[in-house]
Amino acid sequence: MKIVLTGSLGRIGKPLTKSLVKIGHSVTVISSKTDRQKEIETLGAKAAIGSMQDVDFLSTTFKDADVVYLMIAWDAIGNIFDKNIDFPTEFSKIASKYKQAVKQAGVKKVVHLSSVGAHTNQGIGSLSVYNGVEDIMNQLPTDVSIKFMRPVAFYPNLFRFMESIKTDGAIMQSYGGDKKEPWVSPLDIADAIVEEMEKPFDGRNFRYIASDEVSPNEVATILGEAIGNPDLKWQAVPAEELLRGVLASGMNEWVAKGFIEMQAAQGSGILYEDFYKNKPDLGKVKMADFVKEFAAVYKQ
């Protein structure tokens, strides 16, 4: 098949590109950075350098594609410490441009990287943007089949806690305890996307993706053992205190409040209600596998 991928060569895009090329598909990778071109071509794919804000560029690149993979990266919109960015609006703008480009190009098969929480826009904080994006994509003509991929929390999110682990010996969130929650490896996300691209497309459907189920306390134990700190704790702090801290660090106010509300939804389990109603088989990469990668970076 002729497959076009947005998202450049990120944590999902790179293994996804490798897998699709290895199978024998013709793969075009869209990137906004010219310095990515050589790396994309080294993987055996074609590079299309341009902006996902440019509908004409997108529609030209999408033309004649059998499948288009769409994603919206937070860092492609801007830095979460930029107080002037309206993230929900920017997500909607890019989704609308994707919709327009898919329609103009005549694409009939779309795989969209969404997120856990996309089933609602209530009570889940910053993840509510994905509900809005799915709504926009669902405005495409009914002859366009869409597969919405809904991964849970990425293992690499734990890198955000590197500093507090080193300075305070703790992962600090507004929830914690022994209740298990799902986590996912980007490698398992890439595998699931390949799987869905090769299956028949029929209408609109979604698939949750997860690799392991681990409680906050178990995360601290597994991670602590990997980095040589058996006393590492997952520390629950009051939401108000955590919010004050992230706002003081200069984080965008909508993002900061959204993170805190998302954590409350994780702690209460609200975020995962639809996930557990549609629970997938777990992927291959477990938390114990990921922490080896974390430890290698931690010890550098």
Short mmCIF file of C-alpha atoms in Angstrom, two decimals:
data_model
loop_
_atom_site.label_atom_id
_atom_site.label_comp_id
_atom_site.label_asym_id
_atom_site.label_seq_id
_atom_site.Cartn_x
_atom_site.Cartn_y
_atom_site.Cartn_z
CA MET A 1 0.00 0.00 0.00
CA LYS A 2 0.90 3.64 -0.33
CA ILE A 3 0.85 5.02 3.22
CA VAL A 4 1.37 8.61 4.39
CA LEU A 5 2.37 9.28 8.00
CA THR A 6 2.18 12.56 9.88
CA GLY A 7 4.17 13.11 13.07
CA SER A 8 7.69 12.80 11.65
CA LEU A 9 10.02 10.32 13.39
CA GLY A 10 8.90 10.57 16.99
CA ARG A 11 8.58 7.78 19.54
CA ILE A 12 5.75 6.21 17.54
CA GLY A 13 6.62 7.45 14.05
CA LYS A 14 10.10 5.95 13.83
CA PRO A 15 9.21 2.34 14.75
CA LEU A 16 6.00 2.67 12.71
CA THR A 17 7.97 3.75 9.64
CA LYS A 18 10.50 0.94 10.10
CA SER A 19 7.79 -1.71 10.41
CA LEU A 20 5.77 -0.53 7.41
CA VAL A 21 8.85 -0.30 5.18
CA LYS A 22 10.02 -3.74 6.28
CA ILE A 23 6.65 -5.25 5.35
CA GLY A 24 7.00 -3.70 1.89
CA HIS A 25 4.67 -0.72 1.93
CA SER A 26 5.53 2.55 0.18
CA VAL A 27 5.79 5.04 3.04
CA THR A 28 5.88 8.83 2.97
CA VAL A 29 6.69 10.62 6.23
CA ILE A 30 5.63 14.22 6.72
CA SER A 31 7.94 16.40 8.79
CA SER A 32 8.20 20.13 9.32
CA LYS A 33 11.98 19.91 9.73
CA THR A 34 14.28 19.70 6.72
CA ASP A 35 17.01 18.09 8.84
CA ARG A 36 14.75 15.03 9.24
CA GLN A 37 14.80 14.30 5.50
CA LYS A 38 18.01 12.27 5.47
CA GLU A 39 16.98 10.19 8.47
CA ILE A 40 13.57 9.46 6.91
CA GLU A 41 15.18 8.40 3.64
CA THR A 42 17.73 6.24 5.47
CA LEU A 43 14.80 4.24 6.85
CA GLY A 44 13.62 3.56 3.30
CA ALA A 45 10.74 6.04 3.32
CA LYS A 46 10.09 9.20 1.32
CA ALA A 47 10.21 12.56 3.08
CA ALA A 48 7.60 15.27 2.57
CA ILE A 49 8.79 18.46 4.24
CA GLY A 50 6.09 20.99 5.05
CA SER A 51 3.61 22.27 7.59
CA MET A 52 0.52 20.50 8.93
CA GLN A 53 -1.04 23.98 8.92
CA ASP A 54 -0.78 24.02 5.09
CA VAL A 55 -3.87 22.34 3.64
CA ASP A 56 -2.60 22.43 0.05
CA PHE A 57 0.68 20.76 1.05
CA LEU A 58 -1.19 18.12 3.04
CA SER A 59 -3.75 17.36 0.33
CA THR A 60 -1.02 17.09 -2.33
CA THR A 61 0.96 14.71 -0.11
CA PHE A 62 -2.15 12.66 0.77
CA LYS A 63 -3.23 12.27 -2.87
CA ASP A 64 -3.42 8.64 -4.04
CA ALA A 65 -2.60 7.31 -0.56
CA ASP A 66 -4.28 4.05 0.40
CA VAL A 67 -4.06 4.94 4.10
CA VAL A 68 -3.22 8.18 5.91
CA TYR A 69 -2.07 8.23 9.53
CA LEU A 70 -2.93 11.45 11.37
CA MET A 71 -1.62 12.67 14.70
CA ILE A 72 -1.26 16.00 16.48
CA ALA A 73 1.82 16.44 18.64
CA TRP A 74 1.63 18.82 21.59
CA ASP A 75 5.15 20.11 20.98
CA ALA A 76 4.30 20.78 17.33
CA ILE A 77 1.68 23.25 18.55
CA GLY A 78 4.05 24.90 21.00
CA ASN A 79 5.74 24.80 24.36
CA ILE A 80 3.46 24.05 27.33
CA PHE A 81 5.24 26.91 29.14
CA ASP A 82 4.10 29.40 26.51
CA LYS A 83 1.28 31.25 28.28
CA ASN A 84 -0.07 32.74 25.06
CA ILE A 85 -1.04 29.50 23.32
CA ASP A 86 -4.69 28.45 23.28
CA PHE A 87 -4.11 24.70 23.02
CA PRO A 88 -7.74 23.57 22.50
CA THR A 89 -8.15 26.06 19.65
CA GLU A 90 -4.88 25.01 18.03
CA PHE A 91 -5.79 21.32 18.24
CA SER A 92 -9.12 22.11 16.57
CA LYS A 93 -7.43 24.15 13.83
CA ILE A 94 -5.06 21.33 12.89
CA ALA A 95 -7.85 18.73 13.02
CA SER A 96 -9.93 20.92 10.69
CA LYS A 97 -7.02 21.20 8.27
CA TYR A 98 -6.51 17.46 8.33
CA LYS A 99 -10.21 17.00 7.62
CA GLN A 100 -10.08 19.42 4.71
CA ALA A 101 -6.93 17.83 3.26
CA VAL A 102 -8.35 14.29 3.52
CA LYS A 103 -11.49 15.44 1.74
CA GLN A 104 -9.60 17.32 -0.99
CA ALA A 105 -7.24 14.40 -1.59
CA GLY A 106 -10.03 11.85 -1.78
CA VAL A 107 -8.53 9.66 0.97
CA LYS A 108 -10.88 6.85 2.05
CA LYS A 109 -8.91 5.21 4.87
CA VAL A 110 -7.64 7.09 7.91
CA VAL A 111 -5.90 5.92 11.10
CA HIS A 112 -5.99 8.67 13.71
CA LEU A 113 -3.88 8.75 16.88
CA SER A 114 -6.30 9.85 19.58
CA SER A 115 -6.08 9.12 23.32
CA VAL A 116 -7.70 7.48 26.28
CA GLY A 117 -10.38 9.92 27.45
CA ALA A 118 -11.52 10.76 23.92
CA HIS A 119 -14.96 9.29 24.66
CA THR A 120 -15.87 12.43 26.68
CA ASN A 121 -14.99 16.08 27.18
CA GLN A 122 -16.05 16.21 30.81
CA GLY A 123 -13.87 15.84 33.89
CA ILE A 124 -10.69 14.60 32.22
CA GLY A 125 -8.68 17.80 31.98
CA SER A 126 -6.35 18.46 29.06
CA LEU A 127 -7.21 15.13 27.39
CA SER A 128 -10.58 16.66 26.45
CA VAL A 129 -8.92 18.04 23.30
CA TYR A 130 -9.00 14.55 21.80
CA ASN A 131 -12.77 14.34 22.09
CA GLY A 132 -12.95 17.55 20.07
CA VAL A 133 -10.52 16.26 17.46
CA GLU A 134 -12.48 13.00 17.04
CA ASP A 135 -15.68 15.04 16.63
CA ILE A 136 -14.07 17.05 13.83
CA MET A 137 -12.74 13.94 12.07
CA ASN A 138 -16.19 12.37 12.32
CA GLN A 139 -17.51 15.24 10.17
CA LEU A 140 -15.79 13.69 7.15
CA PRO A 141 -18.09 12.06 4.56
CA THR A 142 -19.38 8.65 5.60
CA ASP A 143 -17.43 6.89 2.84
CA VAL A 144 -14.21 7.77 4.69
CA SER A 145 -13.39 4.96 7.14
CA ILE A 146 -11.58 6.04 10.31
CA LYS A 147 -9.83 3.98 12.97
CA PHE A 148 -9.30 5.98 16.17
CA MET A 149 -6.35 4.67 18.17
CA ARG A 150 -6.69 5.46 21.89
CA PRO A 151 -3.48 4.74 23.81
CA VAL A 152 -3.25 5.19 27.57
CA ALA A 153 -0.40 6.94 29.45
CA PHE A 154 2.98 6.56 27.72
CA TYR A 155 5.86 5.03 29.69
CA PRO A 156 8.17 7.87 28.52
CA ASN A 157 5.96 10.33 30.47
CA LEU A 158 7.95 9.14 33.48
CA PHE A 159 10.98 11.04 32.17
CA ARG A 160 9.17 14.21 33.32
CA PHE A 161 9.86 13.16 36.92
CA MET A 162 13.62 12.75 36.47
CA GLU A 163 14.39 15.98 38.33
CA SER A 164 12.13 15.32 41.33
CA ILE A 165 13.42 11.75 41.57
CA LYS A 166 16.97 13.07 41.76
CA THR A 167 16.30 15.98 44.10
CA ASP A 168 13.43 14.71 46.29
CA GLY A 169 13.59 10.94 45.86
CA ALA A 170 9.95 10.96 44.81
CA ILE A 171 7.50 11.05 41.93
CA MET A 172 5.03 13.75 42.91
CA GLN A 173 1.45 13.66 41.65
CA SER A 174 -1.94 14.58 43.10
CA TYR A 175 -2.95 10.92 43.32
CA GLY A 176 -1.22 7.67 44.17
CA GLY A 177 -1.71 4.35 45.97
CA ASP A 178 -2.13 0.72 45.03
CA LYS A 179 -4.90 0.90 42.41
CA LYS A 180 -3.56 -0.34 39.09
CA GLU A 181 -3.81 1.83 35.98
CA PRO A 182 -2.87 1.08 32.37
CA TRP A 183 0.40 2.21 30.73
CA VAL A 184 1.64 1.79 27.18
CA SER A 185 4.86 1.60 25.21
CA PRO A 186 5.13 3.61 21.98
CA LEU A 187 6.46 0.40 20.39
CA ASP A 188 3.20 -1.39 21.16
CA ILE A 189 1.27 1.60 19.77
CA ALA A 190 3.25 1.35 16.52
CA ASP A 191 2.56 -2.40 16.32
CA ALA A 192 -1.18 -1.83 16.85
CA ILE A 193 -1.27 0.82 14.12
CA VAL A 194 0.45 -1.52 11.65
CA GLU A 195 -2.05 -4.24 12.57
CA GLU A 196 -5.01 -1.92 11.98
CA MET A 197 -3.63 -0.62 8.69
CA GLU A 198 -3.46 -4.16 7.34
CA LYS A 199 -6.96 -5.13 8.48
CA PRO A 200 -10.10 -4.21 6.49
CA PHE A 201 -11.55 -0.73 7.05
CA ASP A 202 -15.27 -0.42 7.65
CA GLY A 203 -16.90 2.77 8.94
CA ARG A 204 -15.75 4.36 12.18
CA ASN A 205 -14.31 2.47 15.15
CA PHE A 206 -11.83 2.84 17.97
CA ARG A 207 -9.21 0.70 19.68
CA TYR A 208 -7.61 1.22 23.06
CA ILE A 209 -3.92 0.35 23.36
CA ALA A 210 -2.13 -0.63 26.58
CA SER A 211 0.97 -2.63 27.49
CA ASP A 212 0.76 -3.18 31.25
CA GLU A 213 -1.30 -2.40 34.36
CA VAL A 214 0.75 -1.02 37.24
CA SER A 215 -0.20 0.95 40.34
CA PRO A 216 1.59 4.19 41.29
CA ASN A 217 3.31 2.44 44.20
CA GLU A 218 4.42 -0.39 41.92
CA VAL A 219 5.82 2.13 39.43
CA ALA A 220 7.96 3.63 42.20
CA THR A 221 9.17 0.18 43.31
CA ILE A 222 10.04 -1.04 39.81
CA LEU A 223 11.66 2.25 38.82
CA GLY A 224 13.51 2.55 42.14
CA GLU A 225 15.05 -0.89 41.78
CA ALA A 226 16.17 -0.08 38.21
CA ILE A 227 17.97 3.14 39.18
CA GLY A 228 19.42 1.82 42.44
CA ASN A 229 17.11 3.78 44.74
CA PRO A 230 14.94 1.23 46.60
CA ASP A 231 13.46 4.05 48.72
CA LEU A 232 11.88 5.83 45.74
CA LYS A 233 8.29 6.82 46.53
CA TRP A 234 5.26 7.86 44.52
CA GLN A 235 4.11 10.74 46.68
CA ALA A 236 0.55 12.06 46.53
CA VAL A 237 0.41 15.78 47.29
CA PRO A 238 -2.68 18.00 47.56
CA ALA A 239 -3.93 19.09 44.13
CA GLU A 240 -3.92 22.76 45.13
CA GLU A 241 -0.28 22.54 46.19
CA LEU A 242 0.75 20.80 42.98
CA LEU A 243 -1.17 23.36 40.88
CA ARG A 244 0.56 26.25 42.65
CA GLY A 245 3.90 24.62 41.93
CA VAL A 246 3.36 24.08 38.22
CA LEU A 247 1.90 27.56 37.77
CA ALA A 248 4.90 29.01 39.59
CA SER A 249 7.17 27.12 37.18
CA GLY A 250 5.60 29.15 34.36
CA MET A 251 3.37 26.53 32.79
CA ASN A 252 0.50 27.62 30.56
CA GLU A 253 -2.52 28.02 32.88
CA TRP A 254 -4.92 25.91 30.78
CA VAL A 255 -2.36 23.12 30.54
CA ALA A 256 -1.56 23.27 34.27
CA LYS A 257 -5.20 23.11 35.35
CA GLY A 258 -5.83 20.42 32.76
CA PHE A 259 -3.01 18.24 34.10
CA ILE A 260 -4.38 18.50 37.64
CA GLU A 261 -7.92 17.64 36.53
CA MET A 262 -6.56 14.72 34.47
CA GLN A 263 -4.72 13.37 37.51
CA ALA A 264 -7.92 13.57 39.56
CA ALA A 265 -9.63 11.51 36.82
CA GLN A 266 -6.79 8.99 36.96
CA GLY A 267 -7.01 8.71 40.72
CA SER A 268 -10.79 8.28 40.75
CA GLY A 269 -10.73 5.91 37.77
CA ILE A 270 -13.12 8.10 35.73
CA LEU A 271 -10.51 8.42 32.98
CA TYR A 272 -10.44 4.65 32.46
CA GLU A 273 -14.15 3.81 32.60
CA ASP A 274 -14.54 3.45 28.83
CA PHE A 275 -11.13 1.77 28.54
CA TYR A 276 -12.24 -1.03 30.85
CA LYS A 277 -15.55 -1.40 29.00
CA ASN A 278 -13.49 -1.98 25.83
CA LYS A 279 -10.30 -3.40 27.31
CA PRO A 280 -7.75 -4.57 24.72
CA ASP A 281 -5.24 -7.38 24.96
CA LEU A 282 -2.08 -6.00 26.55
CA GLY A 283 1.02 -5.41 24.42
CA LYS A 284 4.46 -6.97 24.70
CA VAL A 285 6.51 -4.21 26.35
CA LYS A 286 6.07 -4.20 30.12
CA MET A 287 6.96 -1.54 32.71
CA ALA A 288 9.90 -3.74 33.77
CA ASP A 289 11.24 -3.49 30.20
CA PHE A 290 10.83 0.28 29.96
CA VAL A 291 12.58 1.06 33.25
CA LYS A 292 15.82 -0.29 31.77
CA GLU A 293 15.66 2.56 29.24
CA PHE A 294 14.82 5.02 32.01
CA ALA A 295 17.73 3.81 34.15
CA ALA A 296 20.20 4.18 31.28
CA VAL A 297 19.19 7.84 30.82
CA TYR A 298 19.06 8.46 34.58
CA LYS A 299 22.63 7.24 35.08
CA GLN A 300 24.13 9.28 32.24
#
